[in-house]
Amino acid sequence: MSAAPQVSVVIPAHNRVGPLRDTIQSVLAATRRVAAEIVLVDDGSEPPLSEILGDIGAGLVRHVRQTNQGSIAARLHGLAEARGDHVLFLDSDDLVHPEKFDVILPAIAVARADVAYDDLARPIRENAGWHFESVEALRRSSEPAEFYLRIQPVPHSPTYRRDYLLRHLEKPLIPAKREFDPAGDVWLYYNLCAFPATIVKVDRALTAIGIHNEERYSRHWERIAVAALGVMEAFAAACPQVADLLSTRRVAGECAFDSWRRLPRGFDPDFDRRLLQLWENAPRGPVEHLGGPFFQKLARLFGPKAAGRIIRYSQPRYSRVRSLSPEAYRQLFSK
């Protein structure tokens, strides 16, 4: 039996093929000097992806097919199939820098880290592949709640130790539900934020989102918001109320408050209420954690909730930022 690979790249996919080819090619370029495997989880595509992709990545790509169950189930299936010491999750339109694993894996080894993350890049198409241009430098953090809930890197930035993921996702704090799929990365992060982890940051832009015109979850931010709220409520209900997790619960509440005060005016009132309630029910921290100097001044005069409502007057009305039709909006909030 061959030795276990150093890294397993898990890619859930459903029908979207064009961007997936670019994703696989970027992984092939990044694994020339690394023992790796690509676990491609076909979430019920028709026709099967193995038939469409042919021998692309032959010897490196392992096709795993399941009935259509959604992206979270496909990601967990891929994790169960993975044999590598480390795991990177990619969507079927993500790209990785050719040197990602050359840099990330030694950083994990030196720090004995459970997870390593890097910065976001903008991909620029070149004849021989992609050029990665730095877009955003993320903050450093060694605290799981701060990293997963506040920094919240794009989901294809972190590379994990496989045993760390298996330990905390075999019986996840928040069960996998298809309704959470639009916010699958949020589901993963809230399931990991309550557990100790050694985290290391690599100051290079090694992660990018592919350029294409096909459907993305991110094109409909309202669906992501509703799924994320469900995850946050499930976390609040499931997270043990013990002293060791008080700061984690506080950060989760503060993140809910931050999301609430950024809502557009005129958004669904029940969504508004539920999001604010998460903060109201969470342990409280200093007002400095809830906003900048202007917010803090208002909060000391009127209280955090009133200050948040005042700040929200500067937000655009929902009608100016909507991505759903009126009918799709009604259906989303009538569930």
CSV table of C-alpha atoms in Angstrom, one decimal:
chain,number,residue,atom,x,y,z
A,1,MET,CA,0.0,0.0,0.0
A,2,SER,CA,1.4,3.4,-0.9
A,3,ALA,CA,2.4,5.9,1.8
A,4,ALA,CA,-0.3,8.4,3.0
A,5,PRO,CA,-0.1,11.7,1.1
A,6,GLN,CA,1.0,14.8,2.9
A,7,VAL,CA,-2.2,16.7,2.0
A,8,SER,CA,-5.7,15.8,0.8
A,9,VAL,CA,-7.5,18.5,-1.2
A,10,VAL,CA,-11.2,17.9,-0.8
A,11,ILE,CA,-13.4,19.4,-3.6
A,12,PRO,CA,-17.2,19.0,-3.4
A,13,ALA,CA,-18.8,19.6,-6.8
A,14,HIS,CA,-22.2,19.5,-8.4
A,15,ASN,CA,-22.6,19.9,-12.2
A,16,ARG,CA,-20.3,23.0,-12.5
A,17,VAL,CA,-17.5,21.8,-14.7
A,18,GLY,CA,-15.8,24.8,-16.4
A,19,PRO,CA,-14.4,26.4,-13.2
A,20,LEU,CA,-13.7,23.0,-11.7
A,21,ARG,CA,-11.1,22.3,-14.5
A,22,ASP,CA,-9.3,25.5,-13.4
A,23,THR,CA,-9.5,24.5,-9.8
A,24,ILE,CA,-8.0,21.0,-10.5
A,25,GLN,CA,-5.3,22.5,-12.7
A,26,SER,CA,-4.3,25.0,-10.0
A,27,VAL,CA,-4.0,22.1,-7.4
A,28,LEU,CA,-1.9,20.1,-9.9
A,29,ALA,CA,0.5,23.0,-10.2
A,30,ALA,CA,0.7,23.4,-6.4
A,31,THR,CA,1.4,19.7,-5.7
A,32,ARG,CA,4.4,19.0,-8.0
A,33,ARG,CA,6.7,18.8,-5.0
A,34,VAL,CA,4.2,17.5,-2.5
A,35,ALA,CA,2.7,14.1,-2.0
A,36,ALA,CA,-1.0,14.8,-2.5
A,37,GLU,CA,-4.4,13.6,-3.5
A,38,ILE,CA,-7.5,15.3,-4.8
A,39,VAL,CA,-10.7,13.9,-3.3
A,40,LEU,CA,-13.4,15.1,-5.8
A,41,VAL,CA,-16.8,14.5,-4.3
A,42,ASP,CA,-19.4,14.4,-7.0
A,43,ASP,CA,-22.6,15.5,-5.3
A,44,GLY,CA,-25.0,13.8,-7.7
A,45,SER,CA,-24.0,15.5,-10.9
A,46,GLU,CA,-25.6,14.4,-14.2
A,47,PRO,CA,-23.8,13.2,-16.1
A,48,PRO,CA,-21.2,12.1,-13.5
A,49,LEU,CA,-18.2,14.4,-13.3
A,50,SER,CA,-15.8,11.4,-13.8
A,51,GLU,CA,-17.3,11.0,-17.3
A,52,ILE,CA,-17.0,14.7,-18.2
A,53,LEU,CA,-13.5,15.3,-16.8
A,54,GLY,CA,-12.0,12.1,-18.2
A,55,ASP,CA,-8.3,11.6,-17.2
A,56,ILE,CA,-7.6,15.1,-16.0
A,57,GLY,CA,-5.4,14.7,-12.9
A,58,ALA,CA,-5.1,11.0,-13.5
A,59,GLY,CA,-3.2,9.4,-10.6
A,60,LEU,CA,-3.9,12.3,-8.3
A,61,VAL,CA,-7.7,12.8,-8.6
A,62,ARG,CA,-9.9,10.3,-6.7
A,63,HIS,CA,-13.5,10.4,-7.8
A,64,VAL,CA,-16.1,9.8,-5.0
A,65,ARG,CA,-19.7,9.9,-6.0
A,66,GLN,CA,-22.8,10.3,-3.8
A,67,THR,CA,-26.5,11.0,-4.3
A,68,ASN,CA,-27.2,14.7,-4.1
A,69,GLN,CA,-27.1,15.7,-0.4
A,70,GLY,CA,-25.6,19.2,-0.5
A,71,SER,CA,-22.2,20.8,0.0
A,72,ILE,CA,-21.8,20.2,3.7
A,73,ALA,CA,-22.5,16.5,3.4
A,74,ALA,CA,-20.2,16.3,0.4
A,75,ARG,CA,-17.4,18.1,2.3
A,76,LEU,CA,-17.8,15.7,5.3
A,77,HIS,CA,-17.8,12.7,2.9
A,78,GLY,CA,-14.6,14.0,1.4
A,79,LEU,CA,-13.0,14.3,4.8
A,80,ALA,CA,-14.0,10.7,5.7
A,81,GLU,CA,-12.3,9.6,2.4
A,82,ALA,CA,-9.2,11.7,2.8
A,83,ARG,CA,-5.9,9.9,3.6
A,84,GLY,CA,-3.6,12.9,3.9
A,85,ASP,CA,-2.0,14.2,7.1
A,86,HIS,CA,-3.4,17.6,6.2
A,87,VAL,CA,-6.7,18.7,4.5
A,88,LEU,CA,-7.6,21.7,2.4
A,89,PHE,CA,-11.2,22.3,1.4
A,90,LEU,CA,-11.9,23.9,-1.9
A,91,ASP,CA,-15.1,24.9,-3.7
A,92,SER,CA,-15.3,24.0,-7.4
A,93,ASP,CA,-14.3,27.5,-8.4
A,94,ASP,CA,-11.4,28.2,-6.1
A,95,LEU,CA,-7.7,28.5,-7.0
A,96,VAL,CA,-4.5,28.0,-5.1
A,97,HIS,CA,-1.1,29.5,-5.6
A,98,PRO,CA,1.5,27.1,-7.1
A,99,GLU,CA,3.6,27.5,-3.9
A,100,LYS,CA,0.8,27.2,-1.4
A,101,PHE,CA,1.8,23.8,0.0
A,102,ASP,CA,5.5,24.5,-0.2
A,103,VAL,CA,4.9,27.3,2.2
A,104,ILE,CA,2.0,26.2,4.3
A,105,LEU,CA,3.0,22.6,5.2
A,106,PRO,CA,6.5,23.6,6.7
A,107,ALA,CA,4.8,26.4,8.6
A,108,ILE,CA,2.4,23.8,10.2
A,109,ALA,CA,5.3,21.5,11.0
A,110,VAL,CA,7.4,24.2,12.6
A,111,ALA,CA,4.6,25.5,14.8
A,112,ARG,CA,3.1,22.0,15.3
A,113,ALA,CA,-0.1,23.8,14.3
A,114,ASP,CA,-3.6,22.4,13.8
A,115,VAL,CA,-4.5,25.0,11.2
A,116,ALA,CA,-2.5,27.5,9.0
A,117,TYR,CA,-4.0,30.3,7.0
A,118,ASP,CA,-2.8,32.8,4.4
A,119,ASP,CA,-4.0,35.9,2.6
A,120,LEU,CA,-6.5,36.5,-0.2
A,121,ALA,CA,-5.3,37.1,-3.8
A,122,ARG,CA,-6.9,38.3,-7.0
A,123,PRO,CA,-6.2,35.9,-9.8
A,124,ILE,CA,-5.1,37.3,-13.2
A,125,ARG,CA,-5.2,35.0,-16.1
A,126,GLU,CA,-1.8,34.5,-17.9
A,127,ASN,CA,-0.9,32.2,-20.8
A,128,ALA,CA,0.7,29.6,-18.5
A,129,GLY,CA,-1.8,29.8,-15.8
A,130,TRP,CA,-2.6,32.4,-13.1
A,131,HIS,CA,-0.8,35.3,-11.5
A,132,PHE,CA,-1.8,36.0,-7.9
A,133,GLU,CA,-2.0,39.6,-6.8
A,134,SER,CA,-2.4,40.4,-3.1
A,135,VAL,CA,-5.8,41.8,-2.2
A,136,GLU,CA,-6.2,41.6,1.6
A,137,ALA,CA,-3.8,40.9,4.4
A,138,LEU,CA,-5.6,39.2,7.3
A,139,ARG,CA,-4.9,39.9,10.9
A,140,ARG,CA,-2.9,37.4,13.0
A,141,SER,CA,-4.7,35.5,15.7
A,142,SER,CA,-3.9,32.5,17.9
A,143,GLU,CA,-7.4,32.4,19.5
A,144,PRO,CA,-9.8,30.0,17.9
A,145,ALA,CA,-12.9,32.2,18.5
A,146,GLU,CA,-11.2,35.3,17.2
A,147,PHE,CA,-9.8,33.5,14.2
A,148,TYR,CA,-13.0,31.6,13.1
A,149,LEU,CA,-15.6,34.1,14.0
A,150,ARG,CA,-14.0,37.6,13.6
A,151,ILE,CA,-11.3,37.1,11.0
A,152,GLN,CA,-13.3,34.4,9.3
A,153,PRO,CA,-11.0,33.8,6.3
A,154,VAL,CA,-12.3,32.6,3.0
A,155,PRO,CA,-12.9,28.8,3.4
A,156,HIS,CA,-10.2,27.8,1.0
A,157,SER,CA,-7.5,29.7,3.0
A,158,PRO,CA,-7.0,27.4,6.0
A,159,THR,CA,-5.2,24.1,5.7
A,160,TYR,CA,-5.9,21.8,8.6
A,161,ARG,CA,-4.4,18.8,10.3
A,162,ARG,CA,-6.7,15.9,9.4
A,163,ASP,CA,-6.8,14.5,12.9
A,164,TYR,CA,-7.9,17.9,14.3
A,165,LEU,CA,-10.8,18.0,11.9
A,166,LEU,CA,-11.9,14.4,12.6
A,167,ARG,CA,-11.7,14.9,16.3
A,168,HIS,CA,-14.2,17.8,16.2
A,169,LEU,CA,-16.4,17.0,13.2
A,170,GLU,CA,-17.1,13.3,13.8
A,171,LYS,CA,-19.9,14.4,16.1
A,172,PRO,CA,-20.2,18.2,15.3
A,173,LEU,CA,-21.5,20.6,17.9
A,174,ILE,CA,-23.9,21.9,15.2
A,175,PRO,CA,-25.4,19.0,13.1
A,176,ALA,CA,-25.0,19.1,9.4
A,177,LYS,CA,-28.3,20.3,7.8
A,178,ARG,CA,-28.9,21.0,4.1
A,179,GLU,CA,-30.5,24.4,5.0
A,180,PHE,CA,-27.0,25.5,6.2
A,181,ASP,CA,-25.4,24.8,2.8
A,182,PRO,CA,-25.3,28.5,1.6
A,183,ALA,CA,-23.2,29.2,4.7
A,184,GLY,CA,-21.2,26.0,4.7
A,185,ASP,CA,-18.0,27.8,5.7
A,186,VAL,CA,-19.8,29.5,8.6
A,187,TRP,CA,-21.1,26.0,9.7
A,188,LEU,CA,-17.5,24.7,9.7
A,189,TYR,CA,-16.1,27.7,11.6
A,190,TYR,CA,-18.7,27.7,14.3
A,191,ASN,CA,-18.1,24.0,14.8
A,192,LEU,CA,-14.4,24.5,15.3
A,193,CYS,CA,-14.4,27.8,17.3
A,194,ALA,CA,-15.2,26.2,20.7
A,195,PHE,CA,-12.1,23.9,20.7
A,196,PRO,CA,-8.4,24.6,21.4
A,197,ALA,CA,-6.2,24.9,18.4
A,198,THR,CA,-2.7,26.0,17.5
A,199,ILE,CA,-3.1,28.5,14.7
A,200,VAL,CA,-0.3,29.9,12.5
A,201,LYS,CA,-0.5,32.7,9.9
A,202,VAL,CA,1.6,32.8,6.7
A,203,ASP,CA,2.0,36.3,5.3
A,204,ARG,CA,1.5,35.5,1.6
A,205,ALA,CA,-1.5,35.7,-0.7
A,206,LEU,CA,-1.9,32.0,-1.7
A,207,THR,CA,-5.7,31.8,-2.0
A,208,ALA,CA,-8.0,33.1,-4.7
A,209,ILE,CA,-11.6,32.8,-6.0
A,210,GLY,CA,-11.8,31.9,-9.6
A,211,ILE,CA,-13.2,34.2,-12.3
A,212,HIS,CA,-16.3,32.9,-14.1
A,213,ASN,CA,-19.9,33.7,-14.9
A,214,GLU,CA,-21.6,30.6,-13.5
A,215,GLU,CA,-23.8,30.4,-10.4
A,216,ARG,CA,-22.4,31.2,-7.0
A,217,TYR,CA,-23.9,31.1,-3.5
A,218,SER,CA,-22.4,34.5,-2.9
A,219,ARG,CA,-24.5,36.1,-5.6
A,220,HIS,CA,-27.4,36.0,-3.3
A,221,TRP,CA,-26.2,37.3,0.0
A,222,GLU,CA,-29.7,37.0,1.6
A,223,ARG,CA,-29.6,33.2,1.3
A,224,ILE,CA,-26.2,33.2,3.0
A,225,ALA,CA,-27.4,35.5,5.7
A,226,VAL,CA,-30.4,33.3,6.5
A,227,ALA,CA,-28.3,30.1,6.6
A,228,ALA,CA,-25.7,31.8,8.7
A,229,LEU,CA,-28.3,33.0,11.2
A,230,GLY,CA,-29.5,29.4,11.5
A,231,VAL,CA,-25.9,28.3,12.2
A,232,MET,CA,-25.4,31.0,14.8
A,233,GLU,CA,-28.7,30.2,16.6
A,234,ALA,CA,-27.8,26.5,16.6
A,235,PHE,CA,-24.4,27.3,18.1
A,236,ALA,CA,-25.9,29.5,20.8
A,237,ALA,CA,-28.2,26.6,21.7
A,238,ALA,CA,-25.6,23.9,21.7
A,239,CYS,CA,-22.5,25.6,23.1
A,240,PRO,CA,-21.9,24.4,26.7
A,241,GLN,CA,-22.4,27.3,29.1
A,242,VAL,CA,-19.1,26.6,31.0
A,243,ALA,CA,-16.5,29.0,32.2
A,244,ASP,CA,-13.9,27.9,29.6
A,245,LEU,CA,-16.2,28.9,26.8
A,246,LEU,CA,-17.5,32.2,28.2
A,247,SER,CA,-15.2,34.2,25.9
A,248,THR,CA,-16.2,32.1,22.9
A,249,ARG,CA,-19.9,32.7,23.6
A,250,ARG,CA,-19.1,36.4,24.1
A,251,VAL,CA,-17.3,36.7,20.7
A,252,ALA,CA,-20.2,34.9,19.0
A,253,GLY,CA,-22.6,37.4,20.5
A,254,GLU,CA,-20.5,40.3,19.4
A,255,CYS,CA,-20.3,39.0,15.9
A,256,ALA,CA,-24.1,38.8,15.8
A,257,PHE,CA,-24.3,42.4,17.0
A,258,ASP,CA,-21.8,43.5,14.3
A,259,SER,CA,-23.9,41.7,11.6
A,260,TRP,CA,-27.1,43.3,13.0
A,261,ARG,CA,-25.9,46.8,12.9
A,262,ARG,CA,-24.7,46.3,9.3
A,263,LEU,CA,-28.1,45.1,8.0
A,264,PRO,CA,-29.7,47.3,5.4
A,265,ARG,CA,-32.7,49.3,6.4
A,266,GLY,CA,-36.0,47.7,5.7
A,267,PHE,CA,-34.7,44.2,5.8
A,268,ASP,CA,-36.9,41.4,7.2
A,269,PRO,CA,-38.0,42.5,10.8
A,270,ASP,CA,-38.0,38.9,12.2
A,271,PHE,CA,-34.4,38.4,10.9
A,272,ASP,CA,-33.5,41.7,12.5
A,273,ARG,CA,-35.0,40.6,15.9
A,274,ARG,CA,-33.4,37.2,16.0
A,275,LEU,CA,-29.9,38.5,15.1
A,276,LEU,CA,-30.0,41.1,17.9
A,277,GLN,CA,-31.4,38.5,20.3
A,278,LEU,CA,-28.2,36.4,19.9
A,279,TRP,CA,-26.2,39.3,21.3
A,280,GLU,CA,-28.7,40.1,24.0
A,281,ASN,CA,-28.5,36.5,25.3
A,282,ALA,CA,-24.7,36.2,25.1
A,283,PRO,CA,-22.2,37.2,27.8
A,284,ARG,CA,-21.3,40.9,27.6
A,285,GLY,CA,-17.9,42.4,26.9
A,286,PRO,CA,-16.6,45.9,26.8
A,287,VAL,CA,-18.3,48.3,24.4
A,288,GLU,CA,-15.0,48.7,22.5
A,289,HIS,CA,-15.7,45.2,21.0
A,290,LEU,CA,-18.9,46.4,19.3
A,291,GLY,CA,-17.7,49.3,17.2
A,292,GLY,CA,-15.3,52.1,16.6
A,293,PRO,CA,-14.9,55.5,18.4
A,294,PHE,CA,-18.1,57.1,17.1
A,295,PHE,CA,-20.2,54.1,18.0
A,296,GLN,CA,-18.5,53.9,21.4
A,297,LYS,CA,-19.4,57.6,22.1
A,298,LEU,CA,-23.0,57.0,21.1
A,299,ALA,CA,-23.1,53.8,23.2
A,300,ARG,CA,-22.0,55.6,26.3
A,301,LEU,CA,-24.7,58.2,25.8
A,302,PHE,CA,-27.6,56.0,24.7
A,303,GLY,CA,-26.6,52.4,25.2
A,304,PRO,CA,-25.2,49.9,22.6
A,305,LYS,CA,-28.6,48.9,21.1
A,306,ALA,CA,-29.7,52.5,20.6
A,307,ALA,CA,-26.3,53.4,19.2
A,308,GLY,CA,-26.5,50.5,16.8
A,309,ARG,CA,-29.9,51.7,15.6
A,310,ILE,CA,-28.5,55.2,15.0
A,311,ILE,CA,-25.5,53.9,13.1
A,312,ARG,CA,-27.9,51.8,10.9
A,313,TYR,CA,-29.4,55.0,9.5
A,314,SER,CA,-26.3,55.3,7.4
A,315,GLN,CA,-26.9,51.9,5.9
A,316,PRO,CA,-28.6,51.7,2.5
A,317,ARG,CA,-32.2,50.6,2.2
A,318,TYR,CA,-32.7,47.0,1.3
A,319,SER,CA,-34.2,47.9,-2.1
A,320,ARG,CA,-30.9,49.3,-3.2
A,321,VAL,CA,-28.8,46.2,-2.3
A,322,ARG,CA,-31.2,43.3,-2.9
A,323,SER,CA,-30.1,40.4,-5.0
A,324,LEU,CA,-33.4,38.4,-4.9
A,325,SER,CA,-36.6,39.1,-6.7
A,326,PRO,CA,-39.6,40.1,-4.5
A,327,GLU,CA,-41.0,36.6,-5.0
A,328,ALA,CA,-37.8,34.8,-4.0
A,329,TYR,CA,-37.5,37.1,-1.0
A,330,ARG,CA,-41.0,36.2,0.2
A,331,GLN,CA,-40.3,32.5,-0.3
A,332,LEU,CA,-37.0,32.8,1.7
A,333,PHE,CA,-38.6,34.4,4.7
A,334,SER,CA,-41.8,32.4,4.6
A,335,LYS,CA,-40.0,29.2,5.4
